[in-house]
Amino acid sequence: MESLPILSRNPSRNTERDWENASTASSIASVAEYTGPKLFKEPSSKSNKPIIHNAISHCCLAGKVNEPHKNSILEELEKCDANHYIILFRDAGCQFRALYCYYPDTEEIYKLTGTGPKSINKKMIDKLYKYSSDRKQFNVIPAKTMSVSVDALTIHNYLWQAKRPAVPKKTQTRK
């Protein structure tokens, strides 16, 4: 009986040592290979098109009443070959306004379809959002800089054109 615990300890110790040695060796090799600056994140070439498609279908324009509008937006999304897309919301209520193409290399955001400015620059951005596909909702990202991880944004309220008051129609008076 006393020999069993000794046998079970020895292999685990050897396994731990092998794991430690392998881990140390691999980390030394990876440090030697890495030549870029610290904290640099390689821009992702992965597209967020499926995420945006799901967000529009299941969150932004869900339901039967939004189907024609949703279908036209999704059609435009499929036509475009950009890698990154951004949804423009009217405000924190996350009401869909437009779909934009985002080019991370030049940090340019151009309108693809919808209601909003033709392009958006850094100074115009108010809040950034990330889409949670499991919860089917957008969450505010506590950041001020654009990146490929952003799925939606709002612009400052003063950038939206104020609704013009309706001009009363002139009625013809009979004489």
PDB file of C-alpha atoms in Angstrom:
ATOM      1  CA  MET A   1       0.000   0.000   0.000  1.00  0.00           C
ATOM      2  CA  GLU A   2       2.771   2.422   0.821  1.00  0.00           C
ATOM      3  CA  SER A   3       4.419   1.863  -2.548  1.00  0.00           C
ATOM      4  CA  LEU A   4       1.340   2.997  -4.509  1.00  0.00           C
ATOM      5  CA  PRO A   5       1.435   6.658  -3.438  1.00  0.00           C
ATOM      6  CA  ILE A   6       5.143   6.773  -4.221  1.00  0.00           C
ATOM      7  CA  LEU A   7       4.539   5.401  -7.717  1.00  0.00           C
ATOM      8  CA  SER A   8       1.758   7.883  -8.416  1.00  0.00           C
ATOM      9  CA  ARG A   9       3.851  10.831  -7.216  1.00  0.00           C
ATOM     10  CA  ASN A  10       6.875  10.133  -9.365  1.00  0.00           C
ATOM     11  CA  PRO A  11       5.089  10.215 -12.745  1.00  0.00           C
ATOM     12  CA  SER A  12       3.286  13.413 -11.839  1.00  0.00           C
ATOM     13  CA  ARG A  13       6.550  15.046 -10.825  1.00  0.00           C
ATOM     14  CA  ASN A  14       8.111  13.990 -14.104  1.00  0.00           C
ATOM     15  CA  THR A  15       5.099  15.301 -15.985  1.00  0.00           C
ATOM     16  CA  GLU A  16       5.326  18.639 -14.178  1.00  0.00           C
ATOM     17  CA  ARG A  17       9.021  18.913 -14.954  1.00  0.00           C
ATOM     18  CA  ASP A  18       8.439  18.078 -18.614  1.00  0.00           C
ATOM     19  CA  TRP A  19       5.641  20.608 -18.796  1.00  0.00           C
ATOM     20  CA  GLU A  20       7.793  23.274 -17.134  1.00  0.00           C
ATOM     21  CA  ASN A  21      10.733  22.556 -19.421  1.00  0.00           C
ATOM     22  CA  ALA A  22       8.575  22.503 -22.534  1.00  0.00           C
ATOM     23  CA  SER A  23       6.824  25.689 -21.514  1.00  0.00           C
ATOM     24  CA  THR A  24      10.099  27.454 -20.780  1.00  0.00           C
ATOM     25  CA  ALA A  25      11.617  26.257 -24.035  1.00  0.00           C
ATOM     26  CA  SER A  26       8.639  27.364 -26.111  1.00  0.00           C
ATOM     27  CA  SER A  27       8.439  30.779 -24.455  1.00  0.00           C
ATOM     28  CA  ILE A  28      12.153  31.367 -25.042  1.00  0.00           C
ATOM     29  CA  ALA A  29      11.714  30.398 -28.693  1.00  0.00           C
ATOM     30  CA  SER A  30       8.699  32.684 -29.130  1.00  0.00           C
ATOM     31  CA  VAL A  31      10.514  35.611 -27.491  1.00  0.00           C
ATOM     32  CA  ALA A  32      13.472  35.070 -29.808  1.00  0.00           C
ATOM     33  CA  GLU A  33      11.215  35.065 -32.897  1.00  0.00           C
ATOM     34  CA  TYR A  34       9.246  38.190 -31.983  1.00  0.00           C
ATOM     35  CA  THR A  35      10.873  41.365 -33.277  1.00  0.00           C
ATOM     36  CA  GLY A  36       7.997  43.870 -33.256  1.00  0.00           C
ATOM     37  CA  PRO A  37       7.233  46.545 -30.683  1.00  0.00           C
ATOM     38  CA  LYS A  38       5.574  45.610 -27.399  1.00  0.00           C
ATOM     39  CA  LEU A  39       1.776  45.730 -27.173  1.00  0.00           C
ATOM     40  CA  PHE A  40       1.412  45.836 -30.943  1.00  0.00           C
ATOM     41  CA  LYS A  41      -1.670  44.011 -32.187  1.00  0.00           C
ATOM     42  CA  GLU A  42      -1.565  42.789 -35.767  1.00  0.00           C
ATOM     43  CA  PRO A  43      -4.589  44.151 -37.688  1.00  0.00           C
ATOM     44  CA  SER A  44      -7.085  41.402 -38.318  1.00  0.00           C
ATOM     45  CA  SER A  45      -7.937  40.528 -41.893  1.00  0.00           C
ATOM     46  CA  LYS A  46     -10.888  38.526 -40.591  1.00  0.00           C
ATOM     47  CA  SER A  47     -14.208  40.000 -41.657  1.00  0.00           C
ATOM     48  CA  ASN A  48     -17.031  40.955 -39.304  1.00  0.00           C
ATOM     49  CA  LYS A  49     -19.570  40.566 -42.137  1.00  0.00           C
ATOM     50  CA  PRO A  50     -21.319  37.509 -40.528  1.00  0.00           C
ATOM     51  CA  ILE A  51     -21.578  39.343 -37.198  1.00  0.00           C
ATOM     52  CA  ILE A  52     -23.064  42.438 -38.843  1.00  0.00           C
ATOM     53  CA  HIS A  53     -25.447  40.246 -40.860  1.00  0.00           C
ATOM     54  CA  ASN A  54     -26.667  38.586 -37.643  1.00  0.00           C
ATOM     55  CA  ALA A  55     -26.922  41.911 -35.812  1.00  0.00           C
ATOM     56  CA  ILE A  56     -29.090  43.423 -38.555  1.00  0.00           C
ATOM     57  CA  SER A  57     -31.244  40.294 -38.891  1.00  0.00           C
ATOM     58  CA  HIS A  58     -31.779  39.480 -35.217  1.00  0.00           C
ATOM     59  CA  CYS A  59     -31.424  42.791 -33.401  1.00  0.00           C
ATOM     60  CA  CYS A  60     -31.446  46.021 -35.433  1.00  0.00           C
ATOM     61  CA  LEU A  61     -34.130  45.222 -37.996  1.00  0.00           C
ATOM     62  CA  ALA A  62     -35.765  42.088 -36.558  1.00  0.00           C
ATOM     63  CA  GLY A  63     -39.431  41.385 -37.136  1.00  0.00           C
ATOM     64  CA  LYS A  64     -41.881  41.262 -39.987  1.00  0.00           C
ATOM     65  CA  VAL A  65     -42.466  45.037 -40.165  1.00  0.00           C
ATOM     66  CA  ASN A  66     -38.753  45.669 -40.831  1.00  0.00           C
ATOM     67  CA  GLU A  67     -38.338  42.881 -43.391  1.00  0.00           C
ATOM     68  CA  PRO A  68     -38.276  44.996 -46.602  1.00  0.00           C
ATOM     69  CA  HIS A  69     -35.774  47.452 -45.087  1.00  0.00           C
ATOM     70  CA  LYS A  70     -33.688  44.608 -43.598  1.00  0.00           C
ATOM     71  CA  ASN A  71     -33.567  42.778 -46.945  1.00  0.00           C
ATOM     72  CA  SER A  72     -32.374  45.872 -48.819  1.00  0.00           C
ATOM     73  CA  ILE A  73     -29.639  46.526 -46.220  1.00  0.00           C
ATOM     74  CA  LEU A  74     -28.491  42.879 -46.287  1.00  0.00           C
ATOM     75  CA  GLU A  75     -28.445  42.975 -50.090  1.00  0.00           C
ATOM     76  CA  GLU A  76     -26.088  45.975 -50.003  1.00  0.00           C
ATOM     77  CA  LEU A  77     -23.959  44.201 -47.396  1.00  0.00           C
ATOM     78  CA  GLU A  78     -23.569  41.151 -49.644  1.00  0.00           C
ATOM     79  CA  LYS A  79     -22.637  43.289 -52.684  1.00  0.00           C
ATOM     80  CA  CYS A  80     -19.764  44.999 -50.850  1.00  0.00           C
ATOM     81  CA  ASP A  81     -16.392  43.270 -50.565  1.00  0.00           C
ATOM     82  CA  ALA A  82     -14.944  45.213 -47.616  1.00  0.00           C
ATOM     83  CA  ASN A  83     -13.721  43.264 -44.568  1.00  0.00           C
ATOM     84  CA  HIS A  84     -15.119  45.452 -41.813  1.00  0.00           C
ATOM     85  CA  TYR A  85     -18.516  47.039 -41.386  1.00  0.00           C
ATOM     86  CA  ILE A  86     -19.937  49.458 -38.846  1.00  0.00           C
ATOM     87  CA  ILE A  87     -23.569  50.109 -37.981  1.00  0.00           C
ATOM     88  CA  LEU A  88     -24.543  53.703 -37.214  1.00  0.00           C
ATOM     89  CA  PHE A  89     -27.119  54.167 -34.457  1.00  0.00           C
ATOM     90  CA  ARG A  90     -29.151  57.301 -33.916  1.00  0.00           C
ATOM     91  CA  ASP A  91     -28.361  57.350 -30.178  1.00  0.00           C
ATOM     92  CA  ALA A  92     -27.888  55.073 -27.139  1.00  0.00           C
ATOM     93  CA  GLY A  93     -31.293  53.538 -27.916  1.00  0.00           C
ATOM     94  CA  CYS A  94     -29.471  51.601 -30.679  1.00  0.00           C
ATOM     95  CA  GLN A  95     -31.913  52.560 -33.429  1.00  0.00           C
ATOM     96  CA  PHE A  96     -30.428  51.550 -36.799  1.00  0.00           C
ATOM     97  CA  ARG A  97     -29.647  54.415 -39.179  1.00  0.00           C
ATOM     98  CA  ALA A  98     -26.970  53.307 -41.648  1.00  0.00           C
ATOM     99  CA  LEU A  99     -24.352  50.741 -42.593  1.00  0.00           C
ATOM    100  CA  TYR A 100     -20.738  51.827 -43.141  1.00  0.00           C
ATOM    101  CA  CYS A 101     -17.552  50.229 -44.478  1.00  0.00           C
ATOM    102  CA  TYR A 102     -14.536  50.603 -42.193  1.00  0.00           C
ATOM    103  CA  TYR A 103     -10.985  50.513 -43.549  1.00  0.00           C
ATOM    104  CA  PRO A 104      -8.615  50.014 -40.583  1.00  0.00           C
ATOM    105  CA  ASP A 105      -5.428  50.749 -42.564  1.00  0.00           C
ATOM    106  CA  THR A 106      -6.549  54.293 -43.372  1.00  0.00           C
ATOM    107  CA  GLU A 107      -9.084  54.557 -40.492  1.00  0.00           C
ATOM    108  CA  GLU A 108     -11.728  55.702 -42.979  1.00  0.00           C
ATOM    109  CA  ILE A 109     -15.441  55.045 -42.475  1.00  0.00           C
ATOM    110  CA  TYR A 110     -17.658  55.448 -45.543  1.00  0.00           C
ATOM    111  CA  LYS A 111     -21.416  55.067 -45.841  1.00  0.00           C
ATOM    112  CA  LEU A 112     -22.635  52.021 -47.730  1.00  0.00           C
ATOM    113  CA  THR A 113     -26.378  52.591 -47.298  1.00  0.00           C
ATOM    114  CA  GLY A 114     -28.838  54.295 -44.969  1.00  0.00           C
ATOM    115  CA  THR A 115     -29.346  57.701 -43.364  1.00  0.00           C
ATOM    116  CA  GLY A 116     -26.264  59.482 -42.036  1.00  0.00           C
ATOM    117  CA  PRO A 117     -23.145  61.408 -43.033  1.00  0.00           C
ATOM    118  CA  LYS A 118     -21.225  60.227 -46.140  1.00  0.00           C
ATOM    119  CA  SER A 119     -18.159  59.575 -43.998  1.00  0.00           C
ATOM    120  CA  ILE A 120     -17.357  59.546 -40.286  1.00  0.00           C
ATOM    121  CA  ASN A 121     -14.123  60.758 -38.713  1.00  0.00           C
ATOM    122  CA  LYS A 122     -12.716  60.342 -35.179  1.00  0.00           C
ATOM    123  CA  LYS A 123     -14.066  63.660 -33.907  1.00  0.00           C
ATOM    124  CA  MET A 124     -17.637  62.750 -34.862  1.00  0.00           C
ATOM    125  CA  ILE A 125     -17.739  59.504 -32.846  1.00  0.00           C
ATOM    126  CA  ASP A 126     -19.612  59.553 -29.552  1.00  0.00           C
ATOM    127  CA  LYS A 127     -19.868  55.918 -28.365  1.00  0.00           C
ATOM    128  CA  LEU A 128     -18.590  52.572 -29.644  1.00  0.00           C
ATOM    129  CA  TYR A 129     -20.474  49.254 -29.449  1.00  0.00           C
ATOM    130  CA  LYS A 130     -19.725  45.544 -29.744  1.00  0.00           C
ATOM    131  CA  TYR A 131     -22.429  43.062 -30.773  1.00  0.00           C
ATOM    132  CA  SER A 132     -22.991  40.094 -28.466  1.00  0.00           C
ATOM    133  CA  SER A 133     -24.399  37.345 -30.696  1.00  0.00           C
ATOM    134  CA  ASP A 134     -25.386  35.101 -27.784  1.00  0.00           C
ATOM    135  CA  ARG A 135     -27.396  37.868 -26.077  1.00  0.00           C
ATOM    136  CA  LYS A 136     -28.458  39.444 -29.378  1.00  0.00           C
ATOM    137  CA  GLN A 137     -27.691  42.933 -28.117  1.00  0.00           C
ATOM    138  CA  PHE A 138     -25.088  45.678 -28.401  1.00  0.00           C
ATOM    139  CA  ASN A 139     -22.861  46.616 -25.478  1.00  0.00           C
ATOM    140  CA  VAL A 140     -20.965  49.888 -25.063  1.00  0.00           C
ATOM    141  CA  ILE A 141     -17.192  49.525 -25.342  1.00  0.00           C
ATOM    142  CA  PRO A 142     -15.368  51.748 -22.833  1.00  0.00           C
ATOM    143  CA  ALA A 143     -12.976  53.075 -25.494  1.00  0.00           C
ATOM    144  CA  LYS A 144     -12.617  56.176 -27.618  1.00  0.00           C
ATOM    145  CA  THR A 145     -10.558  54.814 -30.508  1.00  0.00           C
ATOM    146  CA  MET A 146     -11.859  52.892 -33.511  1.00  0.00           C
ATOM    147  CA  SER A 147     -10.648  49.354 -34.112  1.00  0.00           C
ATOM    148  CA  VAL A 148     -11.738  46.244 -35.993  1.00  0.00           C
ATOM    149  CA  SER A 149     -13.440  44.979 -32.816  1.00  0.00           C
ATOM    150  CA  VAL A 150     -16.085  47.732 -33.053  1.00  0.00           C
ATOM    151  CA  ASP A 151     -19.397  46.676 -34.624  1.00  0.00           C
ATOM    152  CA  ALA A 152     -21.469  49.851 -34.195  1.00  0.00           C
ATOM    153  CA  LEU A 153     -21.197  53.480 -33.143  1.00  0.00           C
ATOM    154  CA  THR A 154     -23.125  56.642 -32.441  1.00  0.00           C
ATOM    155  CA  ILE A 155     -22.153  60.132 -33.520  1.00  0.00           C
ATOM    156  CA  HIS A 156     -22.581  63.292 -31.462  1.00  0.00           C
ATOM    157  CA  ASN A 157     -26.163  64.505 -31.284  1.00  0.00           C
ATOM    158  CA  TYR A 158     -25.426  67.942 -32.804  1.00  0.00           C
ATOM    159  CA  LEU A 159     -24.345  66.224 -36.055  1.00  0.00           C
ATOM    160  CA  TRP A 160     -27.879  65.028 -36.783  1.00  0.00           C
ATOM    161  CA  GLN A 161     -29.934  67.517 -38.773  1.00  0.00           C
ATOM    162  CA  ALA A 162     -32.819  68.930 -36.797  1.00  0.00           C
ATOM    163  CA  LYS A 163     -36.247  68.129 -38.128  1.00  0.00           C
ATOM    164  CA  ARG A 164     -37.624  71.040 -40.025  1.00  0.00           C
ATOM    165  CA  PRO A 165     -41.016  72.212 -38.837  1.00  0.00           C
ATOM    166  CA  ALA A 166     -43.797  71.223 -41.176  1.00  0.00           C
ATOM    167  CA  VAL A 167     -44.916  74.087 -43.336  1.00  0.00           C
ATOM    168  CA  PRO A 168     -48.712  74.341 -43.281  1.00  0.00           C
ATOM    169  CA  LYS A 169     -50.226  73.781 -46.687  1.00  0.00           C
ATOM    170  CA  LYS A 170     -51.891  76.816 -48.178  1.00  0.00           C
ATOM    171  CA  THR A 171     -55.520  76.192 -48.718  1.00  0.00           C
ATOM    172  CA  GLN A 172     -57.324  77.925 -51.476  1.00  0.00           C
ATOM    173  CA  THR A 173     -60.131  80.091 -50.272  1.00  0.00           C
ATOM    174  CA  ARG A 174     -63.285  80.269 -52.336  1.00  0.00           C
ATOM    175  CA  LYS A 175     -64.700  83.640 -53.299  1.00  0.00           C
TER     176      LYS A 175
END
